[in-house]
Amino acid sequence: MNVEYGIVFDPERCVACHGCAVACKVWRERPLGVFCRRIEKIWLKGEHMPRLRHASVACQHCAEPACMEVCPEGAISKGNDGIVRVDGEKCVGCRSCGDACPYAVPQFPDDGEGKMVKCDLCVGRYAMEKEEPPCVATCPTHALKLVKMNREEKKTAEAMMLNLLNSSS
């Protein structure tokens, strides 16, 4: 059985402190306007009153990445560890991946190059077997968790995030 890394999100625990988004931005020194993790407000429709929820959204490192399938340059790949990576040397900034991603994750810096960036779980910047990425480590309510999961668990986590994001329509 192939085990892959991913970050799971528990909306019941999120208090929208934005710590995860700030930690990501600071740790990776992303330019203005580029967010590899963002907080979405979601209004859930209830029987009596709408209820506010939040979602910490970043690359899901999908079981079957739609972004990878549509990239005409083969700049997006998925490793045996389940992490979806972008090769900046191959990316031409065509934005096909952005159109294909159901989570609106791919970001394109306004730096003159416009090559796609996204969460890569900060791979190589910390000891994955012993530590957590900055977004997870910063979360005071433990709404984010770095886990190893199989393909079906990953698909379930992806579906849960999509359902949450689509619940405020």
Short mmCIF file of C-alpha atoms in Angstrom, two decimals, residues 79-134:
data_model
loop_
_atom_site.label_atom_id
_atom_site.label_comp_id
_atom_site.label_asym_id
_atom_site.label_seq_id
_atom_site.Cartn_x
_atom_site.Cartn_y
_atom_site.Cartn_z
CA GLY A 79 6.40 11.90 -5.96
CA ASN A 80 6.10 8.53 -4.24
CA ASP A 81 5.63 10.52 -1.01
CA GLY A 82 2.40 11.99 -2.44
CA ILE A 83 3.75 15.53 -2.60
CA VAL A 84 2.81 17.43 -5.74
CA ARG A 85 5.72 19.59 -6.88
CA VAL A 86 6.23 22.29 -9.51
CA ASP A 87 9.39 22.49 -11.59
CA GLY A 88 9.95 26.23 -12.03
CA GLU A 89 12.34 25.57 -14.91
CA LYS A 90 9.60 23.88 -16.94
CA CYS A 91 6.62 26.07 -15.95
CA VAL A 92 5.70 28.64 -18.60
CA GLY A 93 2.97 30.33 -16.55
CA CYS A 94 0.13 29.29 -18.88
CA ARG A 95 -2.29 29.02 -15.90
CA SER A 96 -3.89 25.78 -17.10
CA CYS A 97 -3.28 24.35 -13.63
CA GLY A 98 -5.14 27.23 -12.04
CA ASP A 99 -8.18 26.57 -14.20
CA ALA A 100 -8.10 22.85 -13.38
CA CYS A 101 -7.61 23.07 -9.60
CA PRO A 102 -10.93 22.79 -7.73
CA TYR A 103 -9.34 24.46 -4.67
CA ALA A 104 -8.03 27.56 -6.52
CA VAL A 105 -4.56 26.83 -5.18
CA PRO A 106 -2.05 27.72 -7.94
CA GLN A 107 -0.62 31.21 -7.49
CA PHE A 108 1.16 33.29 -10.10
CA PRO A 109 3.49 35.99 -8.74
CA ASP A 110 3.54 39.31 -10.51
CA ASP A 111 7.32 39.18 -10.73
CA GLY A 112 7.67 39.31 -14.48
CA GLU A 113 8.04 35.54 -14.76
CA GLY A 114 4.57 34.46 -13.60
CA LYS A 115 5.56 30.87 -12.86
CA MET A 116 3.18 28.90 -10.68
CA VAL A 117 3.86 28.46 -6.98
CA LYS A 118 1.91 26.48 -4.41
CA CYS A 119 2.35 24.60 -1.16
CA ASP A 120 4.98 21.88 -1.35
CA LEU A 121 4.69 20.96 2.35
CA CYS A 122 7.99 22.84 2.84
CA VAL A 123 9.70 19.60 1.88
CA GLY A 124 13.43 19.65 2.60
CA ARG A 125 13.09 22.56 5.02
CA TYR A 126 12.38 20.47 8.14
CA ALA A 127 12.58 16.84 9.27
CA MET A 128 9.20 15.46 8.12
CA GLU A 129 9.44 12.34 10.27
CA LYS A 130 10.03 14.34 13.46
CA GLU A 131 8.67 17.85 12.90
CA GLU A 132 5.67 19.65 11.44
CA PRO A 133 5.60 22.26 8.68
CA PRO A 134 5.24 25.84 9.94
#
